[in-house]
Short mmCIF file of C-alpha atoms in Angstrom, two decimals:
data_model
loop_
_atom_site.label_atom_id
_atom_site.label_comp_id
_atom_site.label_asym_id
_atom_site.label_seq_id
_atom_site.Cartn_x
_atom_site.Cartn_y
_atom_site.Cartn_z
CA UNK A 300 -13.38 21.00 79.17
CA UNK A 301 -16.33 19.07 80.68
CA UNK A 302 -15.97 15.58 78.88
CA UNK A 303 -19.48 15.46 77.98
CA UNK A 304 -19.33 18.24 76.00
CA UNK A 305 -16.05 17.17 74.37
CA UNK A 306 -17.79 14.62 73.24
CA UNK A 307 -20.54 16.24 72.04
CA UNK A 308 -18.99 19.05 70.01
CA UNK A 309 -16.43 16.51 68.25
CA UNK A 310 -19.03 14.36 67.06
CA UNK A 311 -20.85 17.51 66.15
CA UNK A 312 -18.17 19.27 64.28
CA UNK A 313 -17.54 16.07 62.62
CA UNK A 314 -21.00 15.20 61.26
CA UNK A 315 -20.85 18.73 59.72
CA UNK A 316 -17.97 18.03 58.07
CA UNK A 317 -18.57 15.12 56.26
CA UNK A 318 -22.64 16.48 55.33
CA UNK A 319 -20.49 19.46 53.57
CA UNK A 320 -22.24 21.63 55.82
CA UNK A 321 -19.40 23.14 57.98
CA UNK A 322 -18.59 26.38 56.87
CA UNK A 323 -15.07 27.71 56.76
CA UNK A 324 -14.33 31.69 57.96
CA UNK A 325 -12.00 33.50 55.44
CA UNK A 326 -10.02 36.48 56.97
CA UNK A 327 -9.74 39.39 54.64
CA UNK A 328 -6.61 41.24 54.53
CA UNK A 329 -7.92 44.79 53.90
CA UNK A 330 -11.08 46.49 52.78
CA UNK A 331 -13.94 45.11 51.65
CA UNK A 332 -14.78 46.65 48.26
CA UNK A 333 -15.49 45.14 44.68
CA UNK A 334 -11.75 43.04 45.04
CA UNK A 335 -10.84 41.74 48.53
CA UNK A 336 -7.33 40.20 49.42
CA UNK A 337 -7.52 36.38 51.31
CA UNK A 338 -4.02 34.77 52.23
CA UNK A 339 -2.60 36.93 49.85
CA UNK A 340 -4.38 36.79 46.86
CA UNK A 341 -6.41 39.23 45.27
CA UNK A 342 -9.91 38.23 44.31
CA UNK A 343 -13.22 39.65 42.47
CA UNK A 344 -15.86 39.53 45.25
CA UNK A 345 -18.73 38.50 44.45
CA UNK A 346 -19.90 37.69 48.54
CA UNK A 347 -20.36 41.22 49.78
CA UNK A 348 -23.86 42.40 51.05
CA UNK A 349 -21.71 45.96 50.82
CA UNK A 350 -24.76 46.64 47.62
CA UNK A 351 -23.54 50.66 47.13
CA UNK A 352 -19.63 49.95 48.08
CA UNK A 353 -20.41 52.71 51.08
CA UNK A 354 -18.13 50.52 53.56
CA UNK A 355 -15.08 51.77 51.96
CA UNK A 356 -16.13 55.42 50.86
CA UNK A 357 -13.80 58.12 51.72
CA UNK A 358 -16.61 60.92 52.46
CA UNK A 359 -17.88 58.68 54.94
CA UNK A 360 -14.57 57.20 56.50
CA UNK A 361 -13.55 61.38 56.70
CA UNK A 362 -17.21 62.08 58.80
CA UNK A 363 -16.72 58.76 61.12
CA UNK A 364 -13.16 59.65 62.18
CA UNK A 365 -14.29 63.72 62.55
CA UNK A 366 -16.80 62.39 64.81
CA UNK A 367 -14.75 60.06 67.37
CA UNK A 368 -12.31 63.35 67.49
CA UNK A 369 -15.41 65.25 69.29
CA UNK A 370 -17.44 62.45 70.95
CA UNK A 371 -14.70 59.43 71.30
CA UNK A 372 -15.04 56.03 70.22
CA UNK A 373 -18.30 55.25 71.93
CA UNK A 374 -21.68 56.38 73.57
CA UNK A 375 -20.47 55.08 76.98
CA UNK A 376 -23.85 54.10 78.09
CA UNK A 377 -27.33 53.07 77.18
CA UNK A 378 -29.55 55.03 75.29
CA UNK A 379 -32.17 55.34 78.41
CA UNK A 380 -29.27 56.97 80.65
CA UNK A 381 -26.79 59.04 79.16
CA UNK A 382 -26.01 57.26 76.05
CA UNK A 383 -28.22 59.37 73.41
CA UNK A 384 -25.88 61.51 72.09
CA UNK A 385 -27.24 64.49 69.91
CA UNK A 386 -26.07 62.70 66.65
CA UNK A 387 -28.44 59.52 67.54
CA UNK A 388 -31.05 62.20 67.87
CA UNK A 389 -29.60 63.35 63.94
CA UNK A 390 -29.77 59.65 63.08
CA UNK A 391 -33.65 58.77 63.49
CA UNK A 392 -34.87 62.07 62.36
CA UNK A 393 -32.84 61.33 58.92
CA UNK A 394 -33.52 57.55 59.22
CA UNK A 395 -37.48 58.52 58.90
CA UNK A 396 -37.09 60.61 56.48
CA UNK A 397 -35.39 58.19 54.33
CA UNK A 398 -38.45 55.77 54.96
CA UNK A 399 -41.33 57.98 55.14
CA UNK A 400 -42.03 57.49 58.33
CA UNK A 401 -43.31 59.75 61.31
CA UNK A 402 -40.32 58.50 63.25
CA UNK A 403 -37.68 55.70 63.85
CA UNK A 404 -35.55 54.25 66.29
CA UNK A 405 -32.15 52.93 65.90
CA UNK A 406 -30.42 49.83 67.19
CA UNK A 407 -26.99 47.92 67.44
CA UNK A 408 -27.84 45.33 64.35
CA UNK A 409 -30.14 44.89 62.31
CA UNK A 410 -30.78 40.89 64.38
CA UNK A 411 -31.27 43.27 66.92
CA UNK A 412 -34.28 45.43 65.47
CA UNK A 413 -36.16 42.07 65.22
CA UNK A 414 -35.22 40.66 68.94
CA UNK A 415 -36.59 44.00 70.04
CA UNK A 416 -39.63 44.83 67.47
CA UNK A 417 -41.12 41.66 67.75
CA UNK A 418 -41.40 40.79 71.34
CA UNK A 419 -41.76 44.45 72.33
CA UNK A 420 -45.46 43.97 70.81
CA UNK A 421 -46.72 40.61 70.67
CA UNK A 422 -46.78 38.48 73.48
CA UNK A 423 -48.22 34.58 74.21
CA UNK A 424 -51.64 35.95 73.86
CA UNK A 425 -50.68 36.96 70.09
CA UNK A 426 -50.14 35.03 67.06
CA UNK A 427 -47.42 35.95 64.35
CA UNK A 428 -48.11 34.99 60.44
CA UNK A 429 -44.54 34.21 58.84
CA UNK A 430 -43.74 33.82 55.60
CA UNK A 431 -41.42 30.25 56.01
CA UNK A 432 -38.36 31.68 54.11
CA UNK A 433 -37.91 34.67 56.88
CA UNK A 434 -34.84 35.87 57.86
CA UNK A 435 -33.16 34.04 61.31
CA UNK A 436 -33.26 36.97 63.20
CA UNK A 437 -37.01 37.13 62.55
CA UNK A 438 -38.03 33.30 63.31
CA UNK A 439 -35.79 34.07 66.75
CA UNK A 440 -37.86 37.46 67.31
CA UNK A 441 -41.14 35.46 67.16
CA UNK A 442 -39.72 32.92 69.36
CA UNK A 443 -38.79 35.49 72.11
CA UNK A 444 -41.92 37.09 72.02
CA UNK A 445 -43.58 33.56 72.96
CA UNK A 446 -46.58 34.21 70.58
CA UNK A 447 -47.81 31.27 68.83
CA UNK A 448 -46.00 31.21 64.95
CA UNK A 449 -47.87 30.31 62.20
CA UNK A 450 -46.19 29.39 58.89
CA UNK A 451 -47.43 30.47 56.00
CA UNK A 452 -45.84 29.11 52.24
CA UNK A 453 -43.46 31.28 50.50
CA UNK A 454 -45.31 33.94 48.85
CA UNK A 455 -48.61 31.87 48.80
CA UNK A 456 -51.28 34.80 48.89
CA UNK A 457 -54.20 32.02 49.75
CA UNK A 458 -52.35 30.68 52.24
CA UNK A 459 -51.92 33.77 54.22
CA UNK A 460 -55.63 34.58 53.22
CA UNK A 461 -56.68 31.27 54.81
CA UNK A 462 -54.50 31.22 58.03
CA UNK A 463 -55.49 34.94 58.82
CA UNK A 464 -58.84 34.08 58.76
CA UNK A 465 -58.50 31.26 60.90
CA UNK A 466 -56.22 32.89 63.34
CA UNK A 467 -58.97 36.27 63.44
CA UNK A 468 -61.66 34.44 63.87
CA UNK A 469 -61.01 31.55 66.29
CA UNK A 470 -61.22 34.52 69.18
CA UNK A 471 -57.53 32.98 70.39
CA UNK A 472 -55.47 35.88 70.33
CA UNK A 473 -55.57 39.46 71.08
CA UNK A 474 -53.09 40.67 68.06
CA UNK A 475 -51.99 38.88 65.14
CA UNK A 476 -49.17 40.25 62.65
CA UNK A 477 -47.86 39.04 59.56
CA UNK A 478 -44.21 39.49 58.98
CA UNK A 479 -42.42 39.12 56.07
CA UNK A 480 -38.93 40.16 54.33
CA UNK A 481 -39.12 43.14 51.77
CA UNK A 482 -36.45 41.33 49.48
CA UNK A 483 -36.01 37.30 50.34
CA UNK A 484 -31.56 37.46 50.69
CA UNK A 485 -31.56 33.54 49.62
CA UNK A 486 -33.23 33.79 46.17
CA UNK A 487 -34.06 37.19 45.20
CA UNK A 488 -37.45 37.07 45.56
CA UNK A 489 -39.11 40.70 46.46
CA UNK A 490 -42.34 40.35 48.77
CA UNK A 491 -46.17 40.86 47.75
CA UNK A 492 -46.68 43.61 49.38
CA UNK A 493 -49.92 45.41 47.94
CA UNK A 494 -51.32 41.98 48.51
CA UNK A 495 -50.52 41.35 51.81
CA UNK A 496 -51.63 45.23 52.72
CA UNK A 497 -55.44 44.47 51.51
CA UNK A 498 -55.24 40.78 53.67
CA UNK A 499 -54.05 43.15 56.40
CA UNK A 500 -56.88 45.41 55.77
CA UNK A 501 -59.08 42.98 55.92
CA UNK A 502 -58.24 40.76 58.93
CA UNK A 503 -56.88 43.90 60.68
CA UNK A 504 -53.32 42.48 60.67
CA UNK A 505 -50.20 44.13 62.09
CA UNK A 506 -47.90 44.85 59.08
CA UNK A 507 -44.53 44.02 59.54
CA UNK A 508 -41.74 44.31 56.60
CA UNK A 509 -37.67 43.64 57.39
CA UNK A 510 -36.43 45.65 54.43
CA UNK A 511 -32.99 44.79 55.22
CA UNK A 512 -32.18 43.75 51.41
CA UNK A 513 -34.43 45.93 50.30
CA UNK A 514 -33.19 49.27 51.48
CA UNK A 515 -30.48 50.83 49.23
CA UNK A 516 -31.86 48.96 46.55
CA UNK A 517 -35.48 49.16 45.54
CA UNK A 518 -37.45 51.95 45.57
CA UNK A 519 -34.69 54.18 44.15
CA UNK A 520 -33.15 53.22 47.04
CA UNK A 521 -35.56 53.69 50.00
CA UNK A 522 -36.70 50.36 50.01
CA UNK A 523 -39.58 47.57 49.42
CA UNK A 524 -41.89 49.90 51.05
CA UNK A 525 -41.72 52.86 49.16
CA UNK A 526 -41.44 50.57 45.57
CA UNK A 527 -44.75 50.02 46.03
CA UNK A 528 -46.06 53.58 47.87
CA UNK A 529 -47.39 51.41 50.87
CA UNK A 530 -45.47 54.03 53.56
CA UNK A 531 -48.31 54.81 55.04
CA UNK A 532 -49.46 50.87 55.11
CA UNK A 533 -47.01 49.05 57.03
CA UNK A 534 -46.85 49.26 60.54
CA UNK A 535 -43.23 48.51 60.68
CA UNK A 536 -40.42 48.95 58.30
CA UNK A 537 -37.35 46.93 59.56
CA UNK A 538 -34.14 47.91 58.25
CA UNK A 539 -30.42 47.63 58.46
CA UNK A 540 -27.52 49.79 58.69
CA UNK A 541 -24.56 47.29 57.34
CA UNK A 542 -25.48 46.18 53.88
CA UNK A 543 -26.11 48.90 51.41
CA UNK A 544 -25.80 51.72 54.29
CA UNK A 545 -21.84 50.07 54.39
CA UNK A 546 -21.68 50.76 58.08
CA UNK A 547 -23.42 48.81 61.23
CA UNK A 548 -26.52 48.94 62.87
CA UNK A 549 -30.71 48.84 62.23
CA UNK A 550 -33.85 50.58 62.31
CA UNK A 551 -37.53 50.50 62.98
CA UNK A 552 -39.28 52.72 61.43
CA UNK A 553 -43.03 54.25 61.75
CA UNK A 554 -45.55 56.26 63.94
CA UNK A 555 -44.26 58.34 66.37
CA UNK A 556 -46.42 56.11 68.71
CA UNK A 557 -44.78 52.97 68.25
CA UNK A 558 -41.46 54.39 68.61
CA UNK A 559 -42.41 56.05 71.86
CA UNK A 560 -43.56 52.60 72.84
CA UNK A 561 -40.13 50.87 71.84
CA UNK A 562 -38.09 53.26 73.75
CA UNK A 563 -39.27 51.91 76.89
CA UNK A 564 -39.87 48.79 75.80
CA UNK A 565 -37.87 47.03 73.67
CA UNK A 566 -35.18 45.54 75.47
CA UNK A 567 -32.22 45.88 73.35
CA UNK A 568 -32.69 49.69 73.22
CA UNK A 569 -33.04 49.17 77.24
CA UNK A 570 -30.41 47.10 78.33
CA UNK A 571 -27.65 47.36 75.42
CA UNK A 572 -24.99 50.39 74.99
CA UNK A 573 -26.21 53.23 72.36
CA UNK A 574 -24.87 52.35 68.35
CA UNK A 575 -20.63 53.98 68.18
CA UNK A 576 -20.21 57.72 67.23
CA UNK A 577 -18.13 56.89 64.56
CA UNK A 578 -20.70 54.47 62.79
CA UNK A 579 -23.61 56.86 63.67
CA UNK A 580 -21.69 59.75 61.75
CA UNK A 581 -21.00 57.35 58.69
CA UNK A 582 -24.40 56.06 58.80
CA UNK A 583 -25.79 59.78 58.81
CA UNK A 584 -23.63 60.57 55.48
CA UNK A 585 -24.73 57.24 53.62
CA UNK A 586 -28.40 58.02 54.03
CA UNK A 587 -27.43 61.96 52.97
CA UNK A 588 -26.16 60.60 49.88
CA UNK A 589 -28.87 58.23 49.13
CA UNK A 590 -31.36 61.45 49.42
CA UNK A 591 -29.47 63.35 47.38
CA UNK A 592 -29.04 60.68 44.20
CA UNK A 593 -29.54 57.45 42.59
CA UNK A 594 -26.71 57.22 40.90
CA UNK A 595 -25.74 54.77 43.22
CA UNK A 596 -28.55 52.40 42.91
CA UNK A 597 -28.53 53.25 39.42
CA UNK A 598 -24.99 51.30 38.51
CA UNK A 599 -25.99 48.77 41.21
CA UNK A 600 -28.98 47.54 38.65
CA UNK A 601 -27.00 48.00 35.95
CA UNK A 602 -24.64 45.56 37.22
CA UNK A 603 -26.58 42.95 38.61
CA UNK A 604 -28.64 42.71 35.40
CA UNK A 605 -24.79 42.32 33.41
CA UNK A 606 -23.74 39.68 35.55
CA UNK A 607 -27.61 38.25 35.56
CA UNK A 608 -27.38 37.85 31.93
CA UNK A 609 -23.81 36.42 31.82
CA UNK A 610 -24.15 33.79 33.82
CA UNK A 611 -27.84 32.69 32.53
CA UNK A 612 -26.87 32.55 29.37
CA UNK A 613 -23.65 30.22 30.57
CA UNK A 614 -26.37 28.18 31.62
CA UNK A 615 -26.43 28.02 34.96
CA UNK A 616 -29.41 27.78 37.38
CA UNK A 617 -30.21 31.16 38.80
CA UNK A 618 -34.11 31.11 39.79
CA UNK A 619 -36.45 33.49 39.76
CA UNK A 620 -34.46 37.05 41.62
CA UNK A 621 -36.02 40.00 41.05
CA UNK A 622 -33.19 41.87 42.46
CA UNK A 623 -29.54 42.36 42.14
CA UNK A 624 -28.95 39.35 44.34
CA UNK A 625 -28.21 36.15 41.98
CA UNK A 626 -27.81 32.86 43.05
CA UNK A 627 -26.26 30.00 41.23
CA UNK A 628 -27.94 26.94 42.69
CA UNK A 629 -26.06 24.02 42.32
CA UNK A 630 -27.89 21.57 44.31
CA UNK A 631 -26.36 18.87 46.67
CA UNK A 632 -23.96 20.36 49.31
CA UNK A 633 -20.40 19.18 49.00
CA UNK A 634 -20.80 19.53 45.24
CA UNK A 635 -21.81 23.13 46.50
CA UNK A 636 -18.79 23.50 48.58
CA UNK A 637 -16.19 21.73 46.20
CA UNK A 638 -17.99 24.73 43.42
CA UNK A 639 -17.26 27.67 45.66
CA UNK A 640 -13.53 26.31 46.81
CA UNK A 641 -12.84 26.22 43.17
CA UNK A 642 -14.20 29.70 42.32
CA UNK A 643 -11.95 30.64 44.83
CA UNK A 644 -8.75 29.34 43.51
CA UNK A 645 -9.56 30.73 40.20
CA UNK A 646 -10.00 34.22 41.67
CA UNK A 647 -13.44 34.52 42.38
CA UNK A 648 -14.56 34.63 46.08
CA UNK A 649 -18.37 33.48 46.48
CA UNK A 650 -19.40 31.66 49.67
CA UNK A 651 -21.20 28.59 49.51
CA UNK A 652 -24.62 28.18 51.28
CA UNK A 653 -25.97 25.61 52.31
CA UNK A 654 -28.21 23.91 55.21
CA UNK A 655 -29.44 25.68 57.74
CA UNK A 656 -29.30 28.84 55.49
CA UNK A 657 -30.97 27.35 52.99
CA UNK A 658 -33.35 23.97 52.60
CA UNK A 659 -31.08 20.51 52.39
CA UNK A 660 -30.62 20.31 48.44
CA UNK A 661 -30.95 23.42 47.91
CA UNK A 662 -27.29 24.81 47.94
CA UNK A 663 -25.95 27.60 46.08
CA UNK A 664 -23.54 29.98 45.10
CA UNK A 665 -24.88 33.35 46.14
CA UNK A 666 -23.61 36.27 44.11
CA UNK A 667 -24.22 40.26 45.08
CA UNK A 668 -22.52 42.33 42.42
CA UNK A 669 -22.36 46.11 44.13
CA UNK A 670 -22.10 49.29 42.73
CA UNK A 671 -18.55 49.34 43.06
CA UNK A 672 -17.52 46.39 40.33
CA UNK A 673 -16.35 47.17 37.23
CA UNK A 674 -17.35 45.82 33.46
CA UNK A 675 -14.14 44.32 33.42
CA UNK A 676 -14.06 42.74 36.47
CA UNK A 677 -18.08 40.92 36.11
CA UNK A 678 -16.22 39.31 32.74
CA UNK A 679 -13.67 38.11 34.42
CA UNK A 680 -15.72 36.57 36.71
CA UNK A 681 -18.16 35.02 33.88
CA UNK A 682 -15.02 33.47 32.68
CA UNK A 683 -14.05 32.01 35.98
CA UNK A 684 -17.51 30.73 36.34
CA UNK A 685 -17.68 28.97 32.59
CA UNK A 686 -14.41 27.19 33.47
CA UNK A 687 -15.34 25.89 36.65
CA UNK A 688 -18.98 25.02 36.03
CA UNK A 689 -17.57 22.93 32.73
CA UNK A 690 -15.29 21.62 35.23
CA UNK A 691 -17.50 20.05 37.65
CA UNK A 692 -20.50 19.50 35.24
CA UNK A 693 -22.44 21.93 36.90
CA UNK A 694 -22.98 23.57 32.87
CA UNK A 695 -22.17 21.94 29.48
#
């Protein structure tokens, strides 16, 4: 190794270490459903973005495995060449269904949508509204597209008001969007959407929503979008295929024109090999059942509110979620860390996060019940979470 850059990534490494800011990766021995198994201990998990508990449903393991027996283990090319298979095809017709949508196109990962959405469409003659708590994939997706980012405060209706009027009107830019998450992972939060639509309206904005927490949740499931009956409002709906879907993969959905346009121009779809048989198959079934029932999203609710409830009434810090998602915050970052690591040795596993993920300060505990955990399991988890917050004076 180049001695420079010895130097540089042990000084590095080290400076994360002693901020309590260098995260540690946990191998899990086994599925990851409502308990997972790390070094050899069983533990409630509380860390999994796995919202329905698809990722380990036999219907959909049974479809994935019947479909690498007649089209192998992957689409051996890109999707502009030979790589659409007929079940890709099968995939974005039921992917805009799901979302209302004229059409969709489907990528490798959900980062991926927003590498290729974004900079397939704006360019350095554009400007791109952002609320400042976006997803990374998105604030990487405006950067790539080289148009000019403007930052607009979390959920500040004014402020968007304000800096679309200045960015319409000062005759700068050709386009200007405003992007947003539907469902903020961090905190909770869902997005404003009807007002954002009439600022849109009224600036002629591009709409842009990443409903990657918000798909399989709200909306009876079909998203941020369709809670609030704006499908035929937002330009583009942004979603992923690995959190409540349980599989791998994302999605832009929206008129059949702007697909069109993304097939031959948005590079990941270009220049990257087509999304796995297998995954395409289990993705197809998820969606299918979502259609079919809320019975999944139902118990989801039911258990995030149950575990809401438990641990505000503990006392403990959990903001202002609107959604299943429910952080703990604790604050300062090793105290965040020390939290977690104790969690874990009591038997519950939920992963700290701290800086860059979130603001410096700002660390917490993030907890995503699924549908998949039990009554029993949520109170044994309370429990764990009394004794260690009393513990390290987090609670009283």
């Amino acid at each position: 190794m180049a001695k420079i850059l010895d130097q540089f990534l042990n000084d590095h490494l080290q400076e994360l270490k002693d901020a309590g800011l260098y995260n540690v990766i946990d191998p899990v021995e086994g599925p990851n459903g409502p308990t997972i198994t790390i070094g050899g201990k069983q533990l409630i998990n509380l860390s999994s973005n796995n919202y329905l508990g698809l990722a380990t449903d036999g219907d959909l393991k049974k479809l994935a495995k019947d479909a690498i027996d007649k089209y192998g283990v992957g689409a051996g090319a890109v999707r502009t060449i030979n790589g659409t298979l007929d079940i890709h095809v099968k995939l974005e017709e039921k992917l805009a269904e799901f979302k209302g949508t004229e059409a969709a196109i489907a990528y490798q990962s959900g980062f991926n949508c927003n590498m290729a959405a974004i900079s397939g469409v704006m360019d350095k003659n554009d400007a791109i509204l952002s609320d400042e708590l976006n997803h990374a994939s998105i604030i990487d997706g405006c950067r790539l597209s080289r148009a000019k980012i403007i930052r607009v405060n979390h959920q500040d209706m004014d402020d968007l008001r304000k800096k679309a009027k200045e960015a319409t009107e000062s005759g700068q830019f050709n386009k200007v969007m405003y992007i947003t998450d539907g469902v903020f992972s961090m905190d909770g939060d869902v997005a404003n959407l009807p007002d954002a639509v009439q600022i849109a309206k009224e600036f002629d904005l591009i709409t842009y929503v990443d409903d990657a927490h918000g798909s399989g949740v709200m909306g009876e499931g079909k998203g941020t979008v369709k809670h609030f009956g704006l499908e035929r409002e937002i330009d583009f709906q942004i979603g992923t295929l690995s959190k409540a879907i349980g599989v791998v993969g994302g999605y832009v959905a929206g008129k059949q024109q702007l697909i069109d346009w993304l097939k031959v121009r948005s590079r990941p779809f270009l220049f990257s090999t087509a999304m796995t048989p297998g995954d395409v198959a289990a993705v197809i079934g998820a969606v299918d059942k979502l259609l079919e029932s809320s019975e999944l999203v139902d118990k989801l609710w039911e258990n995030g509110n149950y575990l809401k409830e438990g641990l505000k009434k503990l006392g403990f810090d959990i903001g202002h979620s609107e959604t299943p998602i429910t952080p703990c915050i604790i604050g300062e970052e090793k105290l965040t860390q020390q939290f977690s690591k104790r969690l874990m040795e009591e038997g519950v596993y939920a992963k700290s996060i701290v800086f860059p993920t979130v603001p410096q300060g700002t660390g917490r505990v993030r907890n995503m019940p699924t549908a998949a955990h039990t009554k029993d399991m949520i109170d044994q988890a309370l429990s764990i979470y009394e004794k260690v917050g009393k513990e390290l004076g987090v609670i009283s």
